[in-house]
XYZ file of C-alpha atoms in Angstrom:
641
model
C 0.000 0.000 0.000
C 1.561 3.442 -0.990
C 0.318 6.300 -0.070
C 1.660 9.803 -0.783
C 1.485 12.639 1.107
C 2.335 16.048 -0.680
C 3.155 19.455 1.207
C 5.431 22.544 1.012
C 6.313 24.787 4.377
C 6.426 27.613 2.038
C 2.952 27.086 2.004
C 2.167 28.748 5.465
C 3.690 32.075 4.468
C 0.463 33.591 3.300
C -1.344 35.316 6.569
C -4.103 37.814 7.133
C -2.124 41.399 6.970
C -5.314 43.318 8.129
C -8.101 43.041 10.215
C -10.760 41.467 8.565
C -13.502 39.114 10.654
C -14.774 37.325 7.603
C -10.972 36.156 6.378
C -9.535 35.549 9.853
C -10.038 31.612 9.854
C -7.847 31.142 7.212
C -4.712 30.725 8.614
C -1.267 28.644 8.938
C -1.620 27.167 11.567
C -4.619 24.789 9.624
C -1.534 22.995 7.294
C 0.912 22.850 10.733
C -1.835 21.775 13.053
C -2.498 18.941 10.486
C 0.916 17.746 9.713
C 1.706 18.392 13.043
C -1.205 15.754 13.812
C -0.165 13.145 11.090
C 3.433 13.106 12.337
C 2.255 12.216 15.939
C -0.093 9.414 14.648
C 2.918 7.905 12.490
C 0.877 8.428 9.486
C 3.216 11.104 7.871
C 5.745 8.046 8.160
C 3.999 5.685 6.555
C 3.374 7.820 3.303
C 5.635 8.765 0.417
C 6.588 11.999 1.107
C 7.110 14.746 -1.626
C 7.348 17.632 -1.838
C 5.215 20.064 -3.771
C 6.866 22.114 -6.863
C 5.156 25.052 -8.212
C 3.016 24.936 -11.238
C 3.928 26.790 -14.043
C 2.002 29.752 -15.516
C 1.163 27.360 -18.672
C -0.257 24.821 -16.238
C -2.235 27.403 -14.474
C -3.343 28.387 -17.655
C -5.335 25.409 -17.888
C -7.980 26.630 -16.364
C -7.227 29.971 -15.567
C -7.237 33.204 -18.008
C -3.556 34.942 -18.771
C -4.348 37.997 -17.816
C -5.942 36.358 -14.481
C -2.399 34.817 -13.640
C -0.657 38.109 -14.711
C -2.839 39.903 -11.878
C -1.845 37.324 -9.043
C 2.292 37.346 -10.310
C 1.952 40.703 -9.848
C 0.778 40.778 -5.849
C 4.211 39.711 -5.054
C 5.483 43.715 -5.715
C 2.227 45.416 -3.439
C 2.389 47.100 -0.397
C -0.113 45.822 2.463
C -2.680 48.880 1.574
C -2.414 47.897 -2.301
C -3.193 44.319 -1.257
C -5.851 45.059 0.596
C -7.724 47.046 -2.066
C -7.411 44.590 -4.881
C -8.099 41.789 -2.316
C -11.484 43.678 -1.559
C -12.473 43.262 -5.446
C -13.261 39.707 -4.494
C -15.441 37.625 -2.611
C -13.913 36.351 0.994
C -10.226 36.437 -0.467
C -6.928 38.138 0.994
C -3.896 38.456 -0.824
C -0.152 38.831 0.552
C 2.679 39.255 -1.204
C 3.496 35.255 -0.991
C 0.441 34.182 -2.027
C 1.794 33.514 -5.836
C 4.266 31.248 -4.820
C 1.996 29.617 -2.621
C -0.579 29.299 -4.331
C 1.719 27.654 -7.444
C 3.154 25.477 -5.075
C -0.637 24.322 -3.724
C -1.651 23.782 -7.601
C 1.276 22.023 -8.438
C 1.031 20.072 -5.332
C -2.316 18.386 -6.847
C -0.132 17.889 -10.423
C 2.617 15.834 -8.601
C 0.223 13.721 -7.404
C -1.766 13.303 -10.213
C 1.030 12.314 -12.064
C 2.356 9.912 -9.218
C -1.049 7.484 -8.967
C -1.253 7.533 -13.037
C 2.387 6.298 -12.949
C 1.626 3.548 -11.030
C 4.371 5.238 -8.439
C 1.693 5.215 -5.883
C -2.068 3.819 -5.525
C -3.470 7.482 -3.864
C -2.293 10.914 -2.158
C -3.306 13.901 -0.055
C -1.955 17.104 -1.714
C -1.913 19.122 2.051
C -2.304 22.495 0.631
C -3.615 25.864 0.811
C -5.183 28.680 -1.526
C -7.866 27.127 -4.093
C -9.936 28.299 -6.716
C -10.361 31.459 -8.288
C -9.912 34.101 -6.182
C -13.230 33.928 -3.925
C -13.713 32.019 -0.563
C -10.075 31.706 0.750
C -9.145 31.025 -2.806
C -6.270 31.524 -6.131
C -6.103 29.463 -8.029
C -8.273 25.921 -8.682
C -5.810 23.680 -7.796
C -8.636 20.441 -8.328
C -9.848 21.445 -11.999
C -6.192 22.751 -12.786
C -5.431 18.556 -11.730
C -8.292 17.207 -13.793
C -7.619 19.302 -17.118
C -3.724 17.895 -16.433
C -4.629 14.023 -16.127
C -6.832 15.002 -19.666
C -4.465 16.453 -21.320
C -0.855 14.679 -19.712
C -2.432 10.922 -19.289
C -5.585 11.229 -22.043
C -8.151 10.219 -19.540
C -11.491 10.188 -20.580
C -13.933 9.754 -17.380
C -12.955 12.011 -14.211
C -15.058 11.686 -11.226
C -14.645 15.112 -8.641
C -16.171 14.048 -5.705
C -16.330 18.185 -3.668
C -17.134 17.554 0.026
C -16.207 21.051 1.151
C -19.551 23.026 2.844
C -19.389 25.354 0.186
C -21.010 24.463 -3.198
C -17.440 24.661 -5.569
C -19.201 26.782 -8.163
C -15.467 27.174 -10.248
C -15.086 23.929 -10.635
C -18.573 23.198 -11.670
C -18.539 26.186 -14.738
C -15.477 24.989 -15.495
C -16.645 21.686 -16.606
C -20.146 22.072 -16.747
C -20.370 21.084 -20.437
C -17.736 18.661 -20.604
C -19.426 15.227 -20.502
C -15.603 13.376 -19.119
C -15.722 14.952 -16.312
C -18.712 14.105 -13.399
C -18.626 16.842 -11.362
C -20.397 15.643 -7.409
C -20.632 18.513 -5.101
C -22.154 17.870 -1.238
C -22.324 21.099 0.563
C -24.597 23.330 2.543
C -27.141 25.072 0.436
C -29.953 26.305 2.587
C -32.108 27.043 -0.224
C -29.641 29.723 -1.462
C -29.157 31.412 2.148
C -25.689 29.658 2.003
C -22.590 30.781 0.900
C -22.014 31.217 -2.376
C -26.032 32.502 -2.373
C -26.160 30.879 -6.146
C -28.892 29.489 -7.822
C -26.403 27.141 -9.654
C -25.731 25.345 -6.367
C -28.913 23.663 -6.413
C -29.918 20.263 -7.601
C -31.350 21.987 -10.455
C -28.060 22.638 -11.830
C -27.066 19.253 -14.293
C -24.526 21.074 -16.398
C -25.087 22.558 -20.067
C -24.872 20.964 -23.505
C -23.121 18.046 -24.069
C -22.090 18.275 -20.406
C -25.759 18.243 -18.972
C -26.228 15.450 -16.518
C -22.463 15.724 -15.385
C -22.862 18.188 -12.751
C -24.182 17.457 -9.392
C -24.632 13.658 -10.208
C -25.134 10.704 -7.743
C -24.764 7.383 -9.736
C -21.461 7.025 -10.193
C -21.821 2.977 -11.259
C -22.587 4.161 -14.712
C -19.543 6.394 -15.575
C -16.609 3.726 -13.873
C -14.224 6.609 -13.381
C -10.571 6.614 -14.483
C -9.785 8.785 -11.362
C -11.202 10.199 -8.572
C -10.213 13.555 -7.851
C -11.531 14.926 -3.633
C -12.204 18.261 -2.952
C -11.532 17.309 0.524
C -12.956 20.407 2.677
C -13.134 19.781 6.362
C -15.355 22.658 7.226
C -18.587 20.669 7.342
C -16.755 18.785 10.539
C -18.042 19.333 14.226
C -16.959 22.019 15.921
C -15.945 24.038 12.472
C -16.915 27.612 13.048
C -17.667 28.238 9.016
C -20.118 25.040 7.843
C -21.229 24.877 11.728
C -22.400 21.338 10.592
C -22.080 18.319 12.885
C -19.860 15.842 10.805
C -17.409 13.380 12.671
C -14.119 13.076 12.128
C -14.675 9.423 10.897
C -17.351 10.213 8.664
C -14.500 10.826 6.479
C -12.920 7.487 6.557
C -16.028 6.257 5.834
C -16.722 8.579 2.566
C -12.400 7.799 1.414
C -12.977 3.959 1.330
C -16.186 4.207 -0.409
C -14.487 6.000 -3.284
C -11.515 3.858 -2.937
C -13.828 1.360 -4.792
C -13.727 3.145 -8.185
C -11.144 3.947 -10.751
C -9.190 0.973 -9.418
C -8.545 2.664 -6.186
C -7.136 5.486 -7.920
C -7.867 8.678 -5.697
C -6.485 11.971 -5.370
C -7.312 14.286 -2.179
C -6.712 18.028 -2.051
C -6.870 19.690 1.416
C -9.426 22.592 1.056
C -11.870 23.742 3.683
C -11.676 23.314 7.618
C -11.018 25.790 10.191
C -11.279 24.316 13.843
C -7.885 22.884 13.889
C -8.198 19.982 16.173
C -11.308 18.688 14.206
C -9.893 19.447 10.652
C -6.512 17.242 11.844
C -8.259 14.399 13.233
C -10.788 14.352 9.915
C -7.240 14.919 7.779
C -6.123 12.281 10.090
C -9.067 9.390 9.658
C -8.850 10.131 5.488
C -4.873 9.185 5.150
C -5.454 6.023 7.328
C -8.427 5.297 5.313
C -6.238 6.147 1.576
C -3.327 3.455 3.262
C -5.920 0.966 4.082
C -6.718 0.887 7.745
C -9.847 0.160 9.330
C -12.256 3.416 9.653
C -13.455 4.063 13.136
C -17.528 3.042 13.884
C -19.907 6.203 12.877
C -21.771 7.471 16.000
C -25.333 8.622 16.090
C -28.411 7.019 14.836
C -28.250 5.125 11.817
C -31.717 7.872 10.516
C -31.121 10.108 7.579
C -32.690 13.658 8.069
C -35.090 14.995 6.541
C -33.578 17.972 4.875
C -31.297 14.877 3.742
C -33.742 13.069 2.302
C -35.485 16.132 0.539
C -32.064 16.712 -1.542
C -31.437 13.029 -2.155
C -35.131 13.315 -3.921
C -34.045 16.617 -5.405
C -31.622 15.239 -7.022
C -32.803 12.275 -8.126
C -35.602 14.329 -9.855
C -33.411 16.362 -11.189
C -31.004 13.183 -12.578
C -33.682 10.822 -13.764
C -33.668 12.433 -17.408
C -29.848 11.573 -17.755
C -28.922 8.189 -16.128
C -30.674 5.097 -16.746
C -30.128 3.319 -13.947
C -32.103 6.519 -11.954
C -34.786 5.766 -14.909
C -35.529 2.097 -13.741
C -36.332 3.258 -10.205
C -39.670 4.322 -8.636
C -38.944 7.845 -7.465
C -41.536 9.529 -4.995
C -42.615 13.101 -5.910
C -40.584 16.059 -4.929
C -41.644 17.821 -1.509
C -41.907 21.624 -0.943
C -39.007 22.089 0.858
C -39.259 22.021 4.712
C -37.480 26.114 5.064
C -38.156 28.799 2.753
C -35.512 30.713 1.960
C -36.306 34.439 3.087
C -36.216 37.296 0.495
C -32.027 38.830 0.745
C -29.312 36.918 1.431
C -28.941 36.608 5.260
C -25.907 34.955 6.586
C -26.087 32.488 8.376
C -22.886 33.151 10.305
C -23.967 35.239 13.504
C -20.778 34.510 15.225
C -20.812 37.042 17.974
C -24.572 35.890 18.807
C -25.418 34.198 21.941
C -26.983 31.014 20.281
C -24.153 30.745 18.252
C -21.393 30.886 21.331
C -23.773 28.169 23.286
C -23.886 26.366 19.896
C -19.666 26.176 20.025
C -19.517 25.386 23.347
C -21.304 22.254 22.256
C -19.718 21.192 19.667
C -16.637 21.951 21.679
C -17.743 19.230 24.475
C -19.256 16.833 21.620
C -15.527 16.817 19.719
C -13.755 16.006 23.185
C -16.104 13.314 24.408
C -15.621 12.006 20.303
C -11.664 12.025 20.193
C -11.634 10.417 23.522
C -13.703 7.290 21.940
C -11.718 7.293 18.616
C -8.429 6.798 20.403
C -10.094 3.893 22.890
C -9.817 2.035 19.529
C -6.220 0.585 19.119
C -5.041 -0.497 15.383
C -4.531 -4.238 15.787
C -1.336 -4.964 15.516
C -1.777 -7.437 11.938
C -3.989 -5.240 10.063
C -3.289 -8.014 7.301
C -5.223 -10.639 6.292
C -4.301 -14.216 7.931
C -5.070 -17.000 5.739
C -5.666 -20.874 6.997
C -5.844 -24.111 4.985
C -5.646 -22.121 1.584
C -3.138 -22.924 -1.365
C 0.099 -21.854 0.153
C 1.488 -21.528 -3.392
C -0.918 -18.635 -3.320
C 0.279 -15.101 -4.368
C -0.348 -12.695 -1.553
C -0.157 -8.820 -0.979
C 2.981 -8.015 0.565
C 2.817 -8.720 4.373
C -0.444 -11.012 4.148
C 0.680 -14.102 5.728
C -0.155 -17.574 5.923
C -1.218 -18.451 9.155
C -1.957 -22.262 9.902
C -2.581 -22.328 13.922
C -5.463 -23.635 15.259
C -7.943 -23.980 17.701
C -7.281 -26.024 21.315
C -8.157 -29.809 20.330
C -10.884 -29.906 22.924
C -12.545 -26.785 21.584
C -12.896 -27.863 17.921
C -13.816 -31.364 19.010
C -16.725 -29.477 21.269
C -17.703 -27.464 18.414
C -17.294 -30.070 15.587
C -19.866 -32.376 17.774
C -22.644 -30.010 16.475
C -22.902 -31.529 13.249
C -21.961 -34.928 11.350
C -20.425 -33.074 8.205
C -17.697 -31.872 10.888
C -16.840 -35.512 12.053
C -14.576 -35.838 8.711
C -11.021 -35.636 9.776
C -10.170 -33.100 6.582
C -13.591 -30.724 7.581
C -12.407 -30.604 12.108
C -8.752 -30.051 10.757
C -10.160 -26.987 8.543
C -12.416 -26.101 11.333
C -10.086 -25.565 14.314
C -8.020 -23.331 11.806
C -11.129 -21.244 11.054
C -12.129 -20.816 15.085
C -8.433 -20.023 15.188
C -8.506 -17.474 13.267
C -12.043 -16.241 14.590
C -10.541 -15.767 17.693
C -7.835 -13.818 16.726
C -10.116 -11.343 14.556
C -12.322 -10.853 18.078
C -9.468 -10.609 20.278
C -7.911 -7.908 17.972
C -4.908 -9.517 17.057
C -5.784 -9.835 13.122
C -8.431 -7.005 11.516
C -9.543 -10.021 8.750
C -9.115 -13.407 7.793
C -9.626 -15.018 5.016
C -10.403 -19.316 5.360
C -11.036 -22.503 2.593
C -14.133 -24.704 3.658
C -14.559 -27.967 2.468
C -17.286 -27.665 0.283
C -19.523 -30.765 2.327
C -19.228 -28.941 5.340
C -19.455 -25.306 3.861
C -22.927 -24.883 5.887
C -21.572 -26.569 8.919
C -18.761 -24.693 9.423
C -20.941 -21.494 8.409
C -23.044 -22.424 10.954
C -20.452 -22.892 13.924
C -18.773 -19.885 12.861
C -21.756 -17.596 13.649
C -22.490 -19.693 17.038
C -18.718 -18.981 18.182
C -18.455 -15.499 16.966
C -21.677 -14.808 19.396
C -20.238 -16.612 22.162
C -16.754 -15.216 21.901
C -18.005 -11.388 22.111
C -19.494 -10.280 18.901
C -22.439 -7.755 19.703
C -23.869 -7.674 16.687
C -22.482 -10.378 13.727
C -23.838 -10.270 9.862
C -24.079 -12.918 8.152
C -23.539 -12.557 3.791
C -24.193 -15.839 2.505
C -23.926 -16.397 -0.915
C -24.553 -19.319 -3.018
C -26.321 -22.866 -1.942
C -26.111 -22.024 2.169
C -29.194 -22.408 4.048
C -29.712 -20.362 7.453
C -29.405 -22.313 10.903
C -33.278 -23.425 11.354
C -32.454 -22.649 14.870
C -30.656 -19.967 15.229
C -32.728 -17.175 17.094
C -34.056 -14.046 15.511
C -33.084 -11.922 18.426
C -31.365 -8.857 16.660
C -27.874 -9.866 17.181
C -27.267 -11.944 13.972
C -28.947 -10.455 10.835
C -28.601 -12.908 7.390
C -28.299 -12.049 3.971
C -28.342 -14.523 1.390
C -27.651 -13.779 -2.082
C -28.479 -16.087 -4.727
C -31.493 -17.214 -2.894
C -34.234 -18.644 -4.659
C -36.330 -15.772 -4.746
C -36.619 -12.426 -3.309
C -38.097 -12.810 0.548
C -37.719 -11.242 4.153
C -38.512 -14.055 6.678
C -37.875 -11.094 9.325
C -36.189 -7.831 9.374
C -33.130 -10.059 10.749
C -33.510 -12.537 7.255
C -33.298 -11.601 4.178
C -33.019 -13.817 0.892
C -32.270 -12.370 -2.332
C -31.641 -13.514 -5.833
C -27.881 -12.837 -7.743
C -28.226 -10.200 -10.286
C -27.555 -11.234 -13.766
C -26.148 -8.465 -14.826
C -23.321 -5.411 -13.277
C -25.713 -2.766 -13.234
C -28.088 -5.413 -11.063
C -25.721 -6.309 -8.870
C -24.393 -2.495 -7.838
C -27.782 -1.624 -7.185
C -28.219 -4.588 -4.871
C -24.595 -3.526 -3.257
C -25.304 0.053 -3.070
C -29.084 0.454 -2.305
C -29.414 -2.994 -0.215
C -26.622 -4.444 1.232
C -24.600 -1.593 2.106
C -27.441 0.521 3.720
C -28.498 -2.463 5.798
C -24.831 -3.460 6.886
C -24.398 0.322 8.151
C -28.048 0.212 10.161
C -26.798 -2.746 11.916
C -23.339 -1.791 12.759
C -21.846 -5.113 12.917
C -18.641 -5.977 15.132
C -18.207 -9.033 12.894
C -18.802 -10.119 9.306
C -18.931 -13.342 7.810
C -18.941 -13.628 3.900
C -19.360 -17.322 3.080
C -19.119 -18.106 -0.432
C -20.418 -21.433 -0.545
C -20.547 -24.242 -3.082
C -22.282 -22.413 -6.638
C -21.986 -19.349 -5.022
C -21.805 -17.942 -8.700
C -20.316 -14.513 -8.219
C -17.203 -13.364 -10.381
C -14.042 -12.756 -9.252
C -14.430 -8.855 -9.239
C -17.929 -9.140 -7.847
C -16.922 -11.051 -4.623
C -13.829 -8.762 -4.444
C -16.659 -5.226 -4.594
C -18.623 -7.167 -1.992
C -15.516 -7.984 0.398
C -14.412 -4.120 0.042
C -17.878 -2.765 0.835
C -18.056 -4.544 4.043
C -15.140 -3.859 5.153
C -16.282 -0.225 6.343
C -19.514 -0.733 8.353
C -17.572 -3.552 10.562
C -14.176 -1.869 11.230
C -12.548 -4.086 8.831
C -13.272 -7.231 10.916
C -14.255 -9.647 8.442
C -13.909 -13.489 8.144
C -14.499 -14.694 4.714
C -14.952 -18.150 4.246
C -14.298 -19.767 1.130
C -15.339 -23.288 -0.496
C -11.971 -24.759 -1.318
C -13.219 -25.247 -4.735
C -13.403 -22.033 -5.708
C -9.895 -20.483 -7.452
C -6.687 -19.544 -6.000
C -7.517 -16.722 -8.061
C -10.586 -15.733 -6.120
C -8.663 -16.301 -2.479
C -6.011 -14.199 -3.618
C -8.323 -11.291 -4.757
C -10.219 -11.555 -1.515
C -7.121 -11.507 0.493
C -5.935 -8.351 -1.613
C -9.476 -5.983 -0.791
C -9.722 -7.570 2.820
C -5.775 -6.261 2.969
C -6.703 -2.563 1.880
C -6.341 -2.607 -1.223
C -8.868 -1.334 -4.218
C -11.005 -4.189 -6.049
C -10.639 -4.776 -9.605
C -13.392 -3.442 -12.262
C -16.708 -5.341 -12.528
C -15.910 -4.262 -16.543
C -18.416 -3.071 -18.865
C -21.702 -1.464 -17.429
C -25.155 -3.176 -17.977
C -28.130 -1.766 -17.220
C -30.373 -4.058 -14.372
C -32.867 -6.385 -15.799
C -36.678 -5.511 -15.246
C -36.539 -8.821 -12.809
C -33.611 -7.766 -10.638
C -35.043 -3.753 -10.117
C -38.276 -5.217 -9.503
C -36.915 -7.807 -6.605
C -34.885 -5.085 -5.488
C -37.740 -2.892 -5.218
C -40.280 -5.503 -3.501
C -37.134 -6.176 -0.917
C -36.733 -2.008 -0.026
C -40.404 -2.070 0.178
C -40.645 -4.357 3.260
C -37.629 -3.693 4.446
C -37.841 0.066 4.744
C -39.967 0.722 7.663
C -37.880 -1.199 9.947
C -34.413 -0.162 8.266
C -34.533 3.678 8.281
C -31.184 4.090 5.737
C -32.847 2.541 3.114
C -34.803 5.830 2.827
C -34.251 7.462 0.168
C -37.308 9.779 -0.145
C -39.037 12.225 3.253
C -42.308 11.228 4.557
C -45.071 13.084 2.599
């Protein structure tokens, strides 16, 4: 796993000269306070360094005007009252007279990298920079469509994915590529029906790009466009405690949001440090997102498992707004757009009263919140093999560096007490395999391994299935799901009691026994099976915050490599990386050795070419939401009328 980590010192020169209450967040001490951070954690250590060069004037040109670039060279000869005057021709900009060379050196920070992941010199990257965009909102130059326009151009990439989580909607970027079709354009921010900063009608769902480009702004399936990179507008100011967004996001939400985009463009992602202005959240958030770009497990989400209404009412926004351009939006049932649930007031109030009273108590909050929240995140030690350990598999095998073979196994008595359950264990080859699989177990629940990957022999796939889940209850495990796929029927007697919930894929029909057992058919087809992944399985696995998961892939199990690889990687998230997949010993070497790669970190291969889900598949998947929904509040995706 190689991760790079791009920065510059001379990229703290730039400071506030004046007074100025709107532009005083934007300081320093935000890059120092997070490499500061990443250096105590060991995380700077574990990353390629390098370190940033500036872009040149041609490679700012990319995006931005001559005469535009001219303007900014010149700053460097102003006096403080000169700088002040042109810097009050923009919106929520200052300008000093080493913000050129820091702002070249932020812009070519994003090139370097770039060009390192498309080399194949490293798999991902945070560019740690300052000064974005076109001068407006803390911003130069736009160091994220300046990278994008380079990997066109340099690399001849043909399908860029921006994913823009800063709270403010990145209208530059968007006009900038708002009729080019190659480049999908996702922006999450805070909108507040145009009472947020930027106050533009653009910013809303509305907005789907122009011309050829329509349909590439503001988008949500990504599944259809398989990205050749992912380029991260990674703004932290939406985190708790920020005094800007003055949102209520966790530090791991992050982690969470990195390894779901890790999954596309064969892991290939590119971060660029934007917003994020209380410096002990914005570290910890820079922190979770380079543990989550090398691999390691993200910490649990806290807070209820509901989506919010507002949340909902842009989701269906959105979605209306989509429908026209993707057809995989086109084959779903989508419930009528809501009047929104706040007006926006005539004017453009800000939302930022930050000498008011409510907005102090509101800090002080989010002050104690962010405390009580760090002290939890760092209750959670790394365990100390985050690699995969592998029992009774091939041990010709080809594994990712530092996976190892590990053939211990469980005390004699113990897998003889175990095996006594059922008559497919008696089999001296099926106990052997067993002990190693509770030996593993163990070590996954203790926290010595984070995953494990295990062969079954295929006549006592179910068996072992079944003493797996038994143990993992026993042994500590809250909360353990269950993904069965292929010929593997559910314990008849295992109880329904909420802390075991079963999925089984490739059943023979679509059916929930209970909330806690669920039966689905396999798609036939990529676009099928994403939509199962994404608006099924993935939803459910994060309501139920597992501490364990078990992925059996039994005898016919039937998925592809790349499939079972997607399915391993998306489950990796909701259950801190503690997965045990189990295996039927006929399946490939192949197979076991892509497993063992995602369950190590690493991206999953491409499912290859896209095809839309069959009228079958959407309809099961459909009928399954339906029922489900009440009981399982993230599959929501539309507010209550």
């Amino acid at each position: 796993m190689r991760t790079a980590l791009v920065y510059h010192e001379d990229m703290t020169a730039p400071r506030l000269l004046w007074e100025d209450p709107e532009c005083e967040i934007e300081r320093p001490e935000r890059l120092t306070a997070a490499m500061g951070l990443l250096q105590q954690r060991g995380l700077e250590q574990r990353c390629l360094r390098l370190a940033a060069g500036e872009a040149s004037e041609a490679e700012l040109g990319l995006v931005h005007s001559p005469e535009y670039v001219a303007l900014m060279r010149g700053t460097q000869a102003l006096g403080t009252e000169e700088l002040r005057a042109l810097s009050g021709q923009y919106d929520a900009v200052y300008l000093h007279p080493s913000t050129f060379h820091s702002a070249q050196l932020a812009a070519g920070a994003g090139l370097q990298l770039v060009d390192a992941v498309l080399t194949g010199a490293v798999h991902n990257g945070l560019a740690l920079v300052s000064q974005r965009a076109a001068a407006n909102g803390f911003c130069v130059f736009n160091n994220v469509a300046i990278a994008a326009r380079h990997a066109q151009q340099k690399h001849g990439l043909h399908r860029i994915l921006i994913v823009d989580w800063d709270i403010h909607h990145g209208q530059g970027t968007q006009y900038t590529f708002e009729d080019d079709p190659s480049v999908l354009y996702f922006s999450w921010h805070r909108y507040e029906h145009g009472r947020f900063w930027p106050y533009l009608q653009e910013s809303d769902a509305v907005a789907v790009g122009q011309g050829r480009g329509r349909g590439f702004t503001v988008n949500l399936p990504w599944n259809q466009f398989d990205p050749q990179l992912v380029l991260v507008s990674a703004g932290f100011d939406s985190a708790i405690g920020d005094p800007e967004g003055q949102m209520q996001a966790t530090p791991e939400c992050f982690a969470h949001l990195t390894q779901l985009l890790r999954v596309l463009a064969g892991g290939r992602v590119c971060a660029m440090l934007e917003g994020g202005y209380n410096l002990e959240s914005l570290s910890e958030s820079v922190c979770t997102t380079v543990q989550a770009l090398l691999g390691d497990p993200a910490p649990p989400l806290s807070g209820p498992m509901v989506p919010h209404r507002s949340a909902l009412e842009s989701i269906q926004s959105v979605r209306a707004a989509q429908v026209p351009h993707w057809t995989s939006l086109q084959q779903q049932d989508l419930a009528p757009v809501l009047n929104p649930s706040n007006r926006s007031p005539e004017g453009r109030p800000s939302p930022l009263l930050s000498q008011g009273p409510e907005f102090k108590a509101a800090a002080a909050q989010a002050t104690v919140a962010l405390s009580s929240l760090l002290d939890r995140l760092h209750l959670r030690p790394m365990p100390p093999v985050r690699t995969v350990a592998l029992a009774s598999l091939d041990t010709a095998l080809v594994l990712p560096h530092e996976v190892p073979h590990q053939e211990g196994s469980a005390l004699k008595e113990e897998a003889q007490s175990w095996a006594s359950l059922h008559e497919a264990l008696a089999e001296d080859e099926a106990a052997s395999a067993l002990g190693k699989v509770l030996n593993l177990l163990d070590r996954i629940l203790d926290g010595q391994v984070s995953s494990g990957i295990a062969a079954t022999p295929a006549s006592a796939a179910v068996a072992t299935l079944d003493v797996a889940i038994r143990c993992g209850l026993s042994q500590g495990a809250q909360r353990l799901l269950c993904v069965a796929v292929g010929q593997l029927d559910r314990p008849s007697d295992l109880a329904d009691d909420g802390r075991n919930l079963w999925l089984n894929i490739r059943g023979k029909e679509a059916g929930v026994l209970s909330m806690f057992h669920v039966s689905m058919p396999l798609p036939g087809t990529t676009g099928g099976f994403l939509n199962f992944l994404l608006a099924l399985v993935l939803p459910l696995a994060y309501s139920f915050r597992p501490d364990l998961v078990l992925l059996a892939l039994g005898p016919d199990h039937g998925l592809r490599d790349p499939q079972a690889a997607l399915l391993a990687s998306l489950l990796r998230a909701p259950a801190g990386c503690r997965v045990l997949a189990l295996v039927d010993e006929e399946s490939t070497t192949r197979l076991a050795g892509v497993l063992a790669q995602v369950l190590h970190g690493e991206a999953p291969p491409s499912l290859g070419p896209f095809c839309v889900a069959s009228p079958e598949d959407t309809q099961a998947l459909m009928h399954l939401r339906g029922q489900l929904e009440p009981q399982w509040k993230m599959l929501q995706v539309a507010a209550p009328a």
